[in-house]
Coordinates of C-alpha atoms in Angstrom, one line a residue:
M1491 CA 0.0 0.0 0.0
A1492 CA 1.4 3.4 -0.9
S1493 CA 2.3 5.7 2.0
K1494 CA -0.3 8.3 2.9
Q1495 CA 1.6 9.9 5.8
K1496 CA 0.9 13.6 6.3
E1497 CA 4.1 15.7 6.7
S1498 CA 2.4 17.6 9.5
V1499 CA 1.8 14.5 11.7
H1500 CA 3.3 15.1 15.1
V1501 CA 3.6 12.7 18.0
L1502 CA 4.2 13.9 21.6
V1503 CA 5.9 11.4 23.9
V1504 CA 5.6 12.2 27.7
G1505 CA 8.6 10.8 29.6
A1506 CA 12.2 10.4 28.7
G1507 CA 12.9 7.2 30.5
P1508 CA 13.9 4.1 28.4
V1509 CA 10.2 3.3 27.5
G1510 CA 9.5 6.8 26.3
M1511 CA 12.8 7.0 24.5
M1512 CA 12.3 3.7 22.8
C1513 CA 9.0 5.0 21.5
A1514 CA 10.6 8.2 20.3
S1515 CA 13.5 6.3 18.7
K1516 CA 11.2 4.2 16.7
L1517 CA 9.1 7.1 15.6
S1518 CA 12.2 9.2 14.7
H1519 CA 13.6 6.2 12.8
A1520 CA 10.4 6.1 10.8
G1521 CA 10.7 9.8 9.9
I1522 CA 7.8 11.0 12.1
K1523 CA 8.0 14.4 13.8
T1524 CA 8.4 13.7 17.5
T1525 CA 8.6 15.8 20.6
V1526 CA 9.6 14.3 24.0
I1527 CA 9.0 16.1 27.2
E1528 CA 10.4 15.1 30.6
S1529 CA 9.7 16.8 33.9
D1530 CA 13.1 16.1 35.4
K1531 CA 16.1 18.2 34.4
F1532 CA 17.9 14.9 33.6
I1533 CA 17.3 11.2 34.0
P1534 CA 18.5 10.5 37.6
P1535 CA 21.1 7.8 37.9
I1536 CA 19.4 6.1 40.8
P1537 CA 19.4 2.3 41.1
K1538 CA 16.3 1.0 39.3
A1539 CA 15.7 -1.7 36.7
L1540 CA 18.7 -3.1 34.8
T1541 CA 17.9 -6.3 32.9
Y1542 CA 16.9 -6.6 29.3
T1543 CA 16.2 -9.8 27.5
A1544 CA 15.8 -10.9 23.9
P1545 CA 12.7 -9.0 22.9
V1546 CA 14.3 -5.7 23.8
L1547 CA 17.6 -6.6 22.1
A1548 CA 15.8 -7.3 18.9
D1549 CA 14.4 -3.7 18.8
L1550 CA 17.8 -2.2 19.8
K1551 CA 19.4 -4.1 16.9
R1552 CA 16.8 -2.9 14.4
L1553 CA 17.5 0.7 15.5
G1554 CA 21.2 0.1 15.1
V1555 CA 22.1 1.0 18.7
L1556 CA 22.6 -2.5 20.2
E1557 CA 26.4 -2.4 19.9
E1558 CA 26.4 1.0 21.7
V1559 CA 24.3 -0.3 24.5
Q1560 CA 26.5 -3.4 24.8
K1561 CA 29.4 -1.1 25.6
I1562 CA 27.7 0.2 28.7
S1563 CA 26.3 -3.2 29.8
F1564 CA 27.3 -6.5 31.1
A1565 CA 26.9 -8.4 27.8
D1566 CA 27.9 -12.0 27.6
E1567 CA 26.0 -14.7 25.7
R1568 CA 27.5 -17.2 28.2
A1569 CA 25.9 -15.4 31.2
I1570 CA 24.5 -17.6 33.9
W1571 CA 21.6 -16.8 36.2
Q1572 CA 21.5 -18.7 39.5
W1573 CA 19.0 -19.6 42.3
R1574 CA 20.8 -19.8 45.6
T1575 CA 20.0 -20.0 49.3
L1576 CA 21.3 -17.4 51.7
G1577 CA 23.8 -19.9 52.9
G1578 CA 25.3 -20.1 49.4
K1579 CA 23.9 -23.4 48.1
V1580 CA 23.2 -23.3 44.4
L1581 CA 19.7 -24.6 43.8
A1582 CA 19.7 -24.2 40.0
E1583 CA 21.3 -22.4 37.1
M1584 CA 20.1 -21.0 33.8
H1585 CA 22.7 -20.8 31.0
W1586 CA 22.0 -18.3 28.3
S1587 CA 24.5 -20.0 26.0
L1588 CA 21.9 -22.8 25.5
L1589 CA 20.3 -20.4 23.0
K1590 CA 23.4 -20.4 20.8
D1591 CA 21.9 -22.7 18.1
H1592 CA 18.2 -21.9 18.6
P1593 CA 16.4 -21.4 15.3
D1594 CA 14.3 -18.4 16.4
P1595 CA 15.8 -15.4 14.6
R1596 CA 14.3 -13.1 17.2
L1597 CA 16.7 -14.4 19.8
V1598 CA 19.4 -11.8 19.3
K1599 CA 22.9 -12.3 20.9
P1600 CA 24.0 -11.8 23.6
Y1601 CA 20.4 -12.7 24.6
T1602 CA 20.5 -10.6 27.8
L1603 CA 22.0 -7.2 28.9
Q1604 CA 22.5 -5.7 32.3
C1605 CA 22.9 -1.9 32.7
G1606 CA 21.2 0.9 34.6
Q1607 CA 18.0 2.0 32.9
H1608 CA 19.2 5.7 33.0
L1609 CA 22.2 4.7 30.8
L1610 CA 19.9 3.0 28.2
A1611 CA 17.7 6.1 28.2
K1612 CA 20.8 8.2 27.5
V1613 CA 21.8 6.2 24.5
L1614 CA 18.3 6.4 23.0
T1615 CA 18.2 10.1 23.7
E1616 CA 21.4 10.7 21.8
Y1617 CA 20.1 8.6 19.0
C1618 CA 16.9 10.7 18.8
R1619 CA 18.8 13.9 18.7
K1620 CA 20.4 12.9 15.4
F1621 CA 17.0 13.5 13.7
P1622 CA 16.2 17.1 12.9
S1623 CA 12.5 16.4 13.2
T1624 CA 12.8 15.2 16.8
E1625 CA 13.1 17.4 19.9
V1626 CA 13.8 16.2 23.5
L1627 CA 12.9 18.7 26.2
F1628 CA 14.0 18.1 29.7
D1629 CA 12.6 20.2 32.6
H1630 CA 9.2 20.3 30.8
A1631 CA 6.2 18.9 32.7
L1632 CA 2.8 17.9 31.4
V1633 CA 0.2 20.0 33.4
G1634 CA -2.9 19.6 31.3
L1635 CA -4.3 17.5 28.4
T1636 CA -7.4 17.9 26.2
Q1637 CA -8.3 16.2 23.0
D1638 CA -10.9 16.1 20.2
A1639 CA -11.4 13.8 17.3
S1640 CA -8.3 14.9 15.4
H1641 CA -5.8 16.4 17.8
V1642 CA -4.5 16.5 21.4
T1643 CA -3.5 19.7 23.1
A1644 CA -0.9 19.3 25.9
R1645 CA -0.3 22.1 28.4
V1646 CA 3.4 22.1 29.2
S1647 CA 5.2 24.0 31.9
K1648 CA 8.9 24.7 32.1
S1649 CA 10.3 25.6 35.5
G1650 CA 10.8 29.4 35.7
G1651 CA 8.7 30.0 32.6
E1652 CA 5.1 30.4 31.5
A1653 CA 3.0 27.3 30.5
F1654 CA 2.5 26.8 26.8
D1655 CA 0.6 24.4 24.5
I1656 CA 1.9 21.7 22.3
K1657 CA -0.6 20.4 19.7
A1658 CA 0.0 16.9 18.5
D1659 CA -1.9 14.3 16.5
W1660 CA -1.0 11.5 19.0
V1661 CA 0.4 11.4 22.5
I1662 CA 2.2 8.4 24.1
G1663 CA 2.3 8.6 27.9
A1664 CA 5.4 6.9 29.2
D1665 CA 5.8 9.0 32.3
G1666 CA 6.1 6.3 34.9
G1667 CA 4.2 5.1 37.9
K1668 CA 3.1 8.6 38.9
S1669 CA 2.0 9.4 35.3
A1670 CA 0.3 12.7 34.7
T1671 CA -0.8 11.5 31.3
R1672 CA -2.7 8.6 33.0
K1673 CA -4.5 11.0 35.3
F1674 CA -5.5 13.4 32.5
I1675 CA -7.2 10.6 30.5
G1676 CA -9.1 9.3 33.5
Q1677 CA -7.3 6.0 34.1
S1678 CA -6.2 4.6 37.4
L1679 CA -4.0 1.7 38.4
E1680 CA -6.1 -1.1 39.8
G1681 CA -4.6 -3.9 41.9
F1682 CA -2.7 -3.9 45.2
T1683 CA 0.5 -2.7 46.9
W1684 CA 2.9 -5.0 48.7
D1685 CA 3.4 -4.3 52.5
E1686 CA 7.2 -3.8 52.2
S1687 CA 9.6 -1.5 50.5
F1688 CA 12.2 -2.7 48.1
V1689 CA 15.8 -1.5 48.6
A1690 CA 18.1 -1.3 45.6
M1691 CA 21.8 -0.8 46.3
N1692 CA 24.8 -0.5 44.1
V1693 CA 27.5 -2.4 46.0
R1694 CA 31.2 -3.0 45.4
F1695 CA 32.1 -6.5 46.4
P1696 CA 34.1 -9.4 44.6
F1697 CA 31.1 -11.6 43.8
P1698 CA 32.8 -13.4 40.9
K1699 CA 35.5 -14.6 43.4
Y1700 CA 32.7 -16.8 44.9
G1701 CA 31.3 -18.1 41.6
W1702 CA 28.2 -16.0 41.5
G1703 CA 26.3 -15.7 38.2
A1704 CA 25.4 -12.5 36.4
A1705 CA 22.0 -12.6 38.2
N1706 CA 21.3 -14.4 41.5
F1707 CA 18.0 -15.0 43.2
L1708 CA 18.5 -15.8 46.9
V1709 CA 15.8 -17.9 48.5
G1710 CA 15.6 -16.8 52.1
G1711 CA 12.1 -16.2 53.4
K1712 CA 11.8 -12.7 54.8
E1713 CA 15.5 -12.2 54.2
W1714 CA 15.3 -12.9 50.5
A1715 CA 17.6 -11.0 48.1
V1716 CA 18.6 -10.5 44.5
A1717 CA 22.1 -9.7 43.4
G1718 CA 23.5 -9.1 39.9
R1719 CA 25.8 -7.2 37.7
S1720 CA 24.7 -3.6 36.9
G1721 CA 27.1 -3.0 34.0
P1722 CA 30.6 -3.9 32.6
L1723 CA 33.0 -5.9 34.7
T1724 CA 34.3 -2.9 36.8
D1725 CA 30.9 -1.6 37.7
P1726 CA 29.4 -2.2 41.2
W1727 CA 26.8 -4.9 41.5
R1728 CA 23.1 -4.4 42.3
V1729 CA 21.8 -5.9 45.5
A1730 CA 18.1 -5.7 46.3
F1731 CA 16.0 -6.8 49.3
G1732 CA 12.9 -5.9 51.2
V1733 CA 12.5 -3.7 54.3
E1734 CA 9.6 -2.4 56.4
V1735 CA 7.8 0.6 55.1
G1736 CA 8.7 4.0 56.3
L1737 CA 12.5 3.9 56.7
T1738 CA 14.7 6.6 55.2
D1739 CA 17.6 5.7 52.9
E1740 CA 20.0 6.8 55.6
E1741 CA 18.3 4.5 58.1
V1742 CA 18.5 1.6 55.7
I1743 CA 22.2 2.2 55.2
K1744 CA 23.1 2.7 58.8
T1745 CA 20.7 0.3 60.7
V1746 CA 19.5 -2.4 58.2
A1747 CA 22.2 -2.8 55.5
P1748 CA 25.1 -4.0 57.7
D1749 CA 23.2 -7.0 59.1
R1750 CA 21.4 -7.8 55.8
L1751 CA 24.6 -7.6 53.7
K1752 CA 26.4 -9.8 56.2
R1753 CA 23.9 -12.5 55.5
I1754 CA 23.7 -11.9 51.7
L1755 CA 27.4 -11.4 50.8
P1756 CA 29.2 -14.8 50.2
G1757 CA 32.4 -13.9 52.0
P1758 CA 34.1 -11.7 54.6
D1759 CA 35.6 -9.2 52.0
S1760 CA 35.0 -5.6 52.7
Y1761 CA 32.1 -3.9 50.7
E1762 CA 31.2 -0.4 49.7
I1763 CA 27.6 0.9 49.3
V1764 CA 27.9 3.3 46.3
Q1765 CA 24.2 4.2 46.0
C1766 CA 20.9 3.3 47.7
S1767 CA 17.3 3.9 46.8
Q1768 CA 14.0 2.4 47.9
Y1769 CA 10.5 2.3 46.5
R1770 CA 7.1 0.7 47.1
V1771 CA 6.1 -2.1 44.8
H1772 CA 2.7 -2.9 43.3
Q1773 CA 0.8 -5.3 41.1
R1774 CA -1.5 -2.9 39.2
Q1775 CA -2.8 -2.1 35.7
V1776 CA -5.1 0.4 34.1
Q1777 CA -8.3 -0.7 32.4
Q1778 CA -7.5 0.9 29.0
Y1779 CA -4.1 1.7 27.4
K1780 CA -5.8 3.8 24.7
V1781 CA -8.2 6.7 25.3
G1782 CA -8.9 8.5 22.1
R1783 CA -5.6 9.7 20.6
V1784 CA -3.6 9.1 23.8
V1785 CA -2.0 5.8 24.6
L1786 CA -0.1 4.6 27.7
A1787 CA 3.1 2.4 27.8
G1788 CA 5.3 1.0 30.5
D1789 CA 4.8 2.0 34.2
S1790 CA 2.2 4.5 33.1
A1791 CA 0.0 1.6 32.3
H1792 CA 1.1 -1.1 34.7
L1793 CA 3.3 -1.9 37.7
N1794 CA 4.8 -5.1 39.1
N1795 CA 7.5 -6.1 41.5
P1796 CA 10.9 -6.2 39.8
I1797 CA 12.0 -9.7 40.8
G1798 CA 12.6 -11.7 37.6
G1799 CA 13.0 -8.6 35.3
F1800 CA 9.4 -8.5 34.1
G1801 CA 8.7 -4.8 34.6
L1802 CA 11.0 -2.9 32.3
T1803 CA 11.1 -5.7 29.7
T1804 CA 7.3 -5.5 29.5
G1805 CA 7.5 -1.7 29.3
M1806 CA 10.0 -1.9 26.5
T1807 CA 8.0 -4.4 24.5
D1808 CA 5.0 -2.2 25.0
A1809 CA 7.0 0.6 23.4
G1810 CA 8.0 -1.6 20.5
C1811 CA 4.6 -2.9 19.7
I1812 CA 2.6 0.3 20.3
S1813 CA 5.1 2.5 18.3
D1814 CA 5.2 0.0 15.4
A1815 CA 1.4 0.0 15.3
L1816 CA 1.2 3.8 15.5
I1817 CA 3.7 4.2 12.7
L1818 CA 1.6 2.0 10.4
V1819 CA -1.5 4.0 11.2
I1820 CA 0.3 7.4 10.6
R1821 CA 1.6 6.1 7.3
G1822 CA -1.9 5.1 6.2
E1823 CA -0.8 1.4 6.0
A1824 CA -3.3 0.3 8.7
P1825 CA -6.5 1.5 10.3
E1826 CA -6.6 3.0 13.8
E1827 CA -8.1 -0.3 14.9
L1828 CA -4.6 -1.8 14.7
L1829 CA -3.4 0.6 17.4
Q1830 CA -6.3 -0.3 19.5
K1831 CA -5.6 -4.0 19.0
A1832 CA -1.9 -3.5 19.9
C1833 CA -3.0 -1.8 23.2
D1834 CA -5.5 -4.5 24.0
V1835 CA -2.9 -7.3 23.4
R1836 CA -0.3 -5.6 25.5
H1837 CA -2.9 -5.3 28.3
E1838 CA -3.4 -9.0 28.0
V1839 CA 0.3 -9.7 28.1
F1840 CA 0.7 -7.9 31.4
A1841 CA -2.4 -9.6 32.8
T1842 CA -1.5 -13.1 31.8
V1843 CA 2.3 -13.1 31.8
S1844 CA 4.1 -10.2 33.5
N1845 CA 1.8 -9.8 36.5
P1846 CA 1.5 -13.5 37.5
G1847 CA 5.1 -14.2 36.5
S1848 CA 6.6 -11.5 38.7
Q1849 CA 4.4 -12.6 41.6
K1850 CA 5.7 -16.2 41.1
F1851 CA 9.3 -15.1 41.2
K1852 CA 8.6 -13.1 44.3
A1853 CA 7.0 -16.1 46.0
M1854 CA 9.9 -18.3 45.0
V1855 CA 12.6 -16.2 46.7
Q1856 CA 10.4 -15.4 49.7
Q1857 CA 9.8 -19.0 50.8
D1858 CA 11.6 -20.9 53.5
P1859 CA 14.8 -22.4 51.9
D1860 CA 14.5 -25.4 54.2
N1861 CA 10.9 -26.1 53.1
I1862 CA 10.7 -25.3 49.3
C1863 CA 7.4 -26.1 47.8
E1864 CA 7.1 -29.2 45.5
E1865 CA 6.5 -27.2 42.4
D1866 CA 9.6 -25.1 42.8
Q1867 CA 11.6 -28.1 43.9
A1868 CA 10.6 -29.8 40.6
F1869 CA 11.5 -26.6 38.7
F1870 CA 15.0 -26.5 40.2
E1871 CA 15.6 -30.2 39.5
N1872 CA 14.5 -29.9 35.9
M1873 CA 16.7 -26.8 35.5
K1874 CA 19.7 -28.8 36.7
N1875 CA 19.1 -32.0 34.8
D1876 CA 17.2 -31.2 31.6
A1877 CA 18.8 -28.9 29.0
D1878 CA 15.6 -28.8 26.9
F1879 CA 13.6 -27.7 30.0
Q1880 CA 16.2 -25.0 30.7
R1881 CA 16.1 -23.9 27.0
S1882 CA 12.3 -23.7 27.2
A1883 CA 12.6 -21.5 30.3
L1884 CA 15.0 -19.2 28.5
T1885 CA 12.8 -18.8 25.5
G1886 CA 9.8 -18.1 27.8
V1887 CA 10.8 -14.4 27.7
M1888 CA 9.4 -14.3 24.1
R1889 CA 5.9 -14.4 25.6
L1890 CA 6.4 -10.7 26.4
Y1891 CA 7.0 -9.9 22.8
T1892 CA 4.2 -8.8 20.5
P1893 CA 5.4 -8.3 16.8
V1894 CA 2.9 -5.9 15.2
E1895 CA 3.0 -8.1 12.0
G1896 CA 1.2 -10.8 13.9
L1897 CA -1.6 -8.4 14.8
M1898 CA -2.3 -7.6 11.1
V1899 CA -3.2 -11.2 10.3
N1900 CA -7.0 -11.5 9.7

């Protein structure tokens, strides 16, 4: 079908995190005029999500930025993920190298990457700035939103300046868990909040000396933990665990961390806490991703606990699917119904895969290591003894992927 794209078509992306910048990168790559607004003056380098698997790597490769992202990541196709007890016993391992000869072309090497999400957002921001038709505006907050059948008008405020309007044909809200976009289209996150806070620390400690994998899930009841690489070999590692609600970061570092790290770290070597942040965790989702000419993606649309890496990977695959659908609609190569279908399918992916999957991972690490349930015991045994079972577990991440081509069938 011949392209019917209008030169004046303009998309506004709210939020310059990795999800918003993935949307903007795809739109820019397609030659669509794009403006990104971000309320922060810069993307803060606080410890948050850091793991990206095959579905995300496929989009990064298509944009031509995968090699650049690999430079700032721990990237090894031989990476090993481990399940351990707090005492150090290895319960099971998952070897990404088992995908080496897998026939699925969507499984892009090195299969998994680990780097801070602020670093990925920075790479994508620089990519977008190569396009004259794309503008990225930091320190610009969304303070109002109205729409009619053909346009959306966003009220934008820059600190120290007067508010002004941006008129767009479409708006993608990727402005996180406290999304202003979500509020302005009348959507709310439905679900529940866990009764603990999650602590994420960047810690310097010689984990490889003790044979730890790139990612480690520590089964320990209330003293569960997760530890993994946060970037290249010299970068600190990320250590995460749960604490009671209401503590300050300083209280966590001074009164909680010494005892918890003593139990988590595998040896007596000295450690250094480089950064610490904490946040509440939820299992929530909006009812609709698309309201008129405004769509939501990532944490704006759904939230889940981060154990297992479902959150950001789901957000990034939202960005890929929704952006690809919107590009086809803008080009006149598909009806608007395709965008609606993309949003509906992404809603279902979270409801049936990401939400229950992240809760399953959380339950797995929070059980008594001396009384592991039969289902998980069988999982660990199969992971250790059955390469095909392990390979199937590795390719399970593709359930988060929604290629827009598949939505156009029928």
